[in-house]
Amino acid sequence: MIAPMISMLVFLLLHFCVCALFFVLIQRPFFIVYNRSSEKEPLTVHNILSIQWHGLYTDVKVAAYMTIPALLVTWIYAHVPAFNAAMVIIICDILIALPVALIAIADTILYKFWQYKIEASVLQYLRSLKGAFASVSATFIVVGFSVVGVVAALLAAALSLLVCQFQVLTIAPAALPWWGHIVTVIVAISIGALMFVVIRGLHIRPDTPVYSYFSNDQFLNHCAVNPVYNFIYSLHIKDDYKNQFQEYDPQWCAQHFEGLFPTKGTPRIQLLNTQRPNIVVVVWESLCAYFMESLGGKHNVLPNMDRLANEGVLFTNCYASSFRTDRGLVAILSGYPGQPTTSVILHTKKLPNLPALPRKLRDVAGYETMAVHGGELKIFHKADYYWASGHDRLVEEKDFPSDAPRTRWGVHDGIVFDWLADDIIDKTRQGTSPWFTTMQTLSSHEPFTVPYNRIADNAIDNAFAYTDDAFGHFIQRLKDSDAWKDLLVIVVGDHGVNTDLVSDDTRNSHQPLLLLGGAVRQPMKIDTIVSQSDIAATLLGQMGISHEEFLFSRDVLADTYTYPFALHTYNNAFMFRDETGVTHYDNVSQRVLDGPDPKREETAKVILQTLYTDLSKR
């Protein structure tokens, strides 16, 4: 009995080692090579060895997960040798290899776009497969799934060869004596307990991906963290709002939060000619200061925006609340900051409980409300949010002609802007007023395929130039119509282009906020620091409408706005800016990445604690 038991123990140990080596020898090198361009500094041998050494901490945890089925099968086989244990283990390993390979390859590919490790929020894309694959070509999809198949086959083959080397799994062992059953139970429990310790760790609290972090360079940390472990870990932390970011005593936190977001005040500047303008909010995909010359960005990418900036009210220091569209929409329309570990838009039962600008204008001032998007609105619960936030009509891709030119995300911006201009002009002719429309663009999103070719050598710049051209025609049509007189057009990005968050804020958080139209009293530039989430309260303040329910939105033109700051969150991290500087902080490793300052760090944490407490009650 002893020899077969030892053989099974050796098999389990080798199975564990093969699983761990898969990440060391295949997954991690592939991730590093594929995403090498994300690291601006040269990768040294020391860096690579450090990545592998610290990565083992999460590799062994995943290897333990992957070995548990083999442990259970061998233990059952030792007691009831009435089945082909080798075949059962091989089937289990194949079923494990497929999702492991899928997560590993998806993490590698998506990192170029998202700049963070794969986590559970990616599952939301499966709600619409069209949206999930809209940014990539059919060839890219085929190649991607082919790579997944090859990697899964390699892992499954390695484990299958290992299984075949142990005849004890194919030849039924002799019947165990009564004490042999007791010994195998003790051994199995001991191995299981050891695996539990490996997975959980010996710390007071369970281990997290942070234990693979070792550097101030986030790319090196992300190379080290096992993607499967990061994904598994993220599955169980997203909905625990009230227990996240609870660093301070609640009473102390409430006292320090008071005054950061004043809900009352009197505007010191009046921007509008009328308190009841017709309003269009243009949420421009990925718009940021990087592309706008008048904000220190590139030359001649957005010539219409640069020209129009001199005709309207330009906020030169506006910053995005977060890094994705689902967060950006809620920040703009509800004045609700983006969350670093979740997105409230995904939890539809909370959406009606959020404050909302269109709903407020509809219910208080009688506005007709509508949302327009050339894409599919069920992606990322956008339709749910638009309805809940008070839009009485939704116009999306299916409402445009089937032969309308489109990209994978939907109908091109030029078509949508033309439709919207027609709608606005028709409303004016019919005497429909007041009304509020949210228009969300899409053409300046990867794959950046547009019917335009002014900047032929740069697809990204050209896509932004296309939307700028379409927007310029849209504004000119409205200027030439009677609709212009009482019109207010608010232009803002949903987020930046999501590149290195520490090195270049103009790409990620700094974005234009421009007010245009005949309802604007006079052109001006406002240089104070403001957030994307301040749009709702500031507009309501200009319209003489209370905004007390917008707890995280400030009227930046009011006499109560005495501490200008902006909080930008991204994947479990934040960037806090005030007039003294900028602090970047990683919540996972609990360390400052750049710009250490105790006051800025403390203020941001107070806001996050208050935000998550509020979120848990919505």
PDB file of N, CA and C in Angstrom, residues 66-103:
ATOM      1  N   MET A  66      -5.415  24.352  -9.494  1.00  0.00           N
ATOM      2  CA  MET A  66      -5.458  23.448 -10.645  1.00  0.00           C
ATOM      3  C   MET A  66      -5.198  21.993 -10.250  1.00  0.00           C
ATOM      4  N   THR A  67      -4.575  21.758  -9.089  1.00  0.00           N
ATOM      5  CA  THR A  67      -4.227  20.409  -8.669  1.00  0.00           C
ATOM      6  C   THR A  67      -5.300  19.791  -7.775  1.00  0.00           C
ATOM      7  N   ILE A  68      -6.205  20.597  -7.264  1.00  0.00           N
ATOM      8  CA  ILE A  68      -7.252  20.075  -6.375  1.00  0.00           C
ATOM      9  C   ILE A  68      -8.079  18.978  -7.033  1.00  0.00           C
ATOM     10  N   PRO A  69      -8.529  19.116  -8.306  1.00  0.00           N
ATOM     11  CA  PRO A  69      -9.278  18.003  -8.918  1.00  0.00           C
ATOM     12  C   PRO A  69      -8.484  16.704  -8.963  1.00  0.00           C
ATOM     13  N   ALA A  70      -7.202  16.787  -9.284  1.00  0.00           N
ATOM     14  CA  ALA A  70      -6.363  15.577  -9.321  1.00  0.00           C
ATOM     15  C   ALA A  70      -6.263  14.955  -7.936  1.00  0.00           C
ATOM     16  N   LEU A  71      -6.159  15.783  -6.914  1.00  0.00           N
ATOM     17  CA  LEU A  71      -6.107  15.286  -5.533  1.00  0.00           C
ATOM     18  C   LEU A  71      -7.393  14.538  -5.191  1.00  0.00           C
ATOM     19  N   LEU A  72      -8.525  15.109  -5.522  1.00  0.00           N
ATOM     20  CA  LEU A  72      -9.801  14.470  -5.200  1.00  0.00           C
ATOM     21  C   LEU A  72      -9.963  13.143  -5.941  1.00  0.00           C
ATOM     22  N   VAL A  73      -9.574  13.137  -7.227  1.00  0.00           N
ATOM     23  CA  VAL A  73      -9.712  11.902  -8.012  1.00  0.00           C
ATOM     24  C   VAL A  73      -8.814  10.805  -7.461  1.00  0.00           C
ATOM     25  N   THR A  74      -7.557  11.118  -7.167  1.00  0.00           N
ATOM     26  CA  THR A  74      -6.636  10.087  -6.658  1.00  0.00           C
ATOM     27  C   THR A  74      -7.076   9.577  -5.295  1.00  0.00           C
ATOM     28  N   TRP A  75      -7.624  10.463  -4.476  1.00  0.00           N
ATOM     29  CA  TRP A  75      -8.084  10.035  -3.145  1.00  0.00           C
ATOM     30  C   TRP A  75      -9.287   9.096  -3.273  1.00  0.00           C
ATOM     31  N   ILE A  76     -10.239   9.450  -4.130  1.00  0.00           N
ATOM     32  CA  ILE A  76     -11.402   8.586  -4.340  1.00  0.00           C
ATOM     33  C   ILE A  76     -10.965   7.256  -4.948  1.00  0.00           C
ATOM     34  N   TYR A  77     -10.019   7.328  -5.881  1.00  0.00           N
ATOM     35  CA  TYR A  77      -9.529   6.111  -6.559  1.00  0.00           C
ATOM     36  C   TYR A  77      -8.857   5.159  -5.576  1.00  0.00           C
ATOM     37  N   ALA A  78      -8.171   5.714  -4.590  1.00  0.00           N
ATOM     38  CA  ALA A  78      -7.505   4.861  -3.606  1.00  0.00           C
ATOM     39  C   ALA A  78      -8.519   4.060  -2.795  1.00  0.00           C
ATOM     40  N   HIS A  79      -9.700   4.596  -2.592  1.00  0.00           N
ATOM     41  CA  HIS A  79     -10.743   3.917  -1.820  1.00  0.00           C
ATOM     42  C   HIS A  79     -11.667   3.091  -2.704  1.00  0.00           C
ATOM     43  N   VAL A  80     -11.950   3.629  -3.904  1.00  0.00           N
ATOM     44  CA  VAL A  80     -12.881   2.940  -4.809  1.00  0.00           C
ATOM     45  C   VAL A  80     -12.224   2.818  -6.188  1.00  0.00           C
ATOM     46  N   PRO A  81     -11.330   1.852  -6.361  1.00  0.00           N
ATOM     47  CA  PRO A  81     -10.600   1.730  -7.636  1.00  0.00           C
ATOM     48  C   PRO A  81     -11.428   1.071  -8.725  1.00  0.00           C
ATOM     49  N   ALA A  82     -12.619   1.625  -8.974  1.00  0.00           N
ATOM     50  CA  ALA A  82     -13.536   1.002  -9.936  1.00  0.00           C
ATOM     51  C   ALA A  82     -13.716   1.840 -11.182  1.00  0.00           C
ATOM     52  N   PHE A  83     -12.755   2.715 -11.472  1.00  0.00           N
ATOM     53  CA  PHE A  83     -12.867   3.546 -12.674  1.00  0.00           C
ATOM     54  C   PHE A  83     -11.464   3.876 -13.170  1.00  0.00           C
ATOM     55  N   ASN A  84     -11.378   4.439 -14.349  1.00  0.00           N
ATOM     56  CA  ASN A  84     -10.087   4.794 -14.946  1.00  0.00           C
ATOM     57  C   ASN A  84      -9.667   6.170 -14.434  1.00  0.00           C
ATOM     58  N   ALA A  85      -8.879   6.181 -13.386  1.00  0.00           N
ATOM     59  CA  ALA A  85      -8.485   7.436 -12.753  1.00  0.00           C
ATOM     60  C   ALA A  85      -7.690   8.315 -13.707  1.00  0.00           C
ATOM     61  N   ALA A  86      -6.831   7.723 -14.500  1.00  0.00           N
ATOM     62  CA  ALA A  86      -5.991   8.492 -15.424  1.00  0.00           C
ATOM     63  C   ALA A  86      -6.861   9.271 -16.409  1.00  0.00           C
ATOM     64  N   MET A  87      -7.880   8.608 -16.974  1.00  0.00           N
ATOM     65  CA  MET A  87      -8.741   9.277 -17.948  1.00  0.00           C
ATOM     66  C   MET A  87      -9.536  10.405 -17.291  1.00  0.00           C
ATOM     67  N   VAL A  88     -10.023  10.181 -16.084  1.00  0.00           N
ATOM     68  CA  VAL A  88     -10.784  11.228 -15.389  1.00  0.00           C
ATOM     69  C   VAL A  88      -9.901  12.438 -15.121  1.00  0.00           C
ATOM     70  N   ILE A  89      -8.671  12.196 -14.688  1.00  0.00           N
ATOM     71  CA  ILE A  89      -7.755  13.317 -14.415  1.00  0.00           C
ATOM     72  C   ILE A  89      -7.425  14.066 -15.698  1.00  0.00           C
ATOM     73  N   ILE A  90      -7.215  13.334 -16.787  1.00  0.00           N
ATOM     74  CA  ILE A  90      -6.912  13.989 -18.067  1.00  0.00           C
ATOM     75  C   ILE A  90      -8.074  14.877 -18.501  1.00  0.00           C
ATOM     76  N   ILE A  91      -9.305  14.364 -18.354  1.00  0.00           N
ATOM     77  CA  ILE A  91     -10.475  15.177 -18.717  1.00  0.00           C
ATOM     78  C   ILE A  91     -10.550  16.426 -17.842  1.00  0.00           C
ATOM     79  N   CYS A  92     -10.325  16.252 -16.545  1.00  0.00           N
ATOM     80  CA  CYS A  92     -10.332  17.409 -15.634  1.00  0.00           C
ATOM     81  C   CYS A  92      -9.272  18.426 -16.042  1.00  0.00           C
ATOM     82  N   ASP A  93      -8.091  17.949 -16.393  1.00  0.00           N
ATOM     83  CA  ASP A  93      -7.010  18.869 -16.772  1.00  0.00           C
ATOM     84  C   ASP A  93      -7.329  19.618 -18.062  1.00  0.00           C
ATOM     85  N   ILE A  94      -7.979  18.934 -18.999  1.00  0.00           N
ATOM     86  CA  ILE A  94      -8.380  19.618 -20.242  1.00  0.00           C
ATOM     87  C   ILE A  94      -9.397  20.710 -19.935  1.00  0.00           C
ATOM     88  N   LEU A  95     -10.361  20.397 -19.082  1.00  0.00           N
ATOM     89  CA  LEU A  95     -11.384  21.378 -18.710  1.00  0.00           C
ATOM     90  C   LEU A  95     -10.788  22.555 -17.941  1.00  0.00           C
ATOM     91  N   ILE A  96      -9.697  22.320 -17.242  1.00  0.00           N
ATOM     92  CA  ILE A  96      -9.005  23.398 -16.534  1.00  0.00           C
ATOM     93  C   ILE A  96      -8.125  24.195 -17.491  1.00  0.00           C
ATOM     94  N   ALA A  97      -7.458  23.499 -18.410  1.00  0.00           N
ATOM     95  CA  ALA A  97      -6.514  24.160 -19.320  1.00  0.00           C
ATOM     96  C   ALA A  97      -7.199  25.191 -20.208  1.00  0.00           C
ATOM     97  N   LEU A  98      -8.426  24.918 -20.625  1.00  0.00           N
ATOM     98  CA  LEU A  98      -9.123  25.838 -21.534  1.00  0.00           C
ATOM     99  C   LEU A  98      -9.369  27.209 -20.899  1.00  0.00           C
ATOM    100  N   PRO A  99     -10.013  27.313 -19.736  1.00  0.00           N
ATOM    101  CA  PRO A  99     -10.201  28.646 -19.144  1.00  0.00           C
ATOM    102  C   PRO A  99      -8.900  29.297 -18.715  1.00  0.00           C
ATOM    103  N   VAL A 100      -7.932  28.507 -18.255  1.00  0.00           N
ATOM    104  CA  VAL A 100      -6.646  29.083 -17.873  1.00  0.00           C
ATOM    105  C   VAL A 100      -5.972  29.730 -19.078  1.00  0.00           C
ATOM    106  N   ALA A 101      -5.972  29.023 -20.215  1.00  0.00           N
ATOM    107  CA  ALA A 101      -5.380  29.584 -21.431  1.00  0.00           C
ATOM    108  C   ALA A 101      -6.152  30.802 -21.903  1.00  0.00           C
ATOM    109  N   LEU A 102      -7.480  30.740 -21.827  1.00  0.00           N
ATOM    110  CA  LEU A 102      -8.297  31.870 -22.261  1.00  0.00           C
ATOM    111  C   LEU A 102      -8.008  33.113 -21.421  1.00  0.00           C
ATOM    112  N   ILE A 103      -7.937  32.952 -20.109  1.00  0.00           N
ATOM    113  CA  ILE A 103      -7.645  34.093 -19.227  1.00  0.00           C
ATOM    114  C   ILE A 103      -6.245  34.626 -19.488  1.00  0.00           C
TER     115      ILE A 103
END
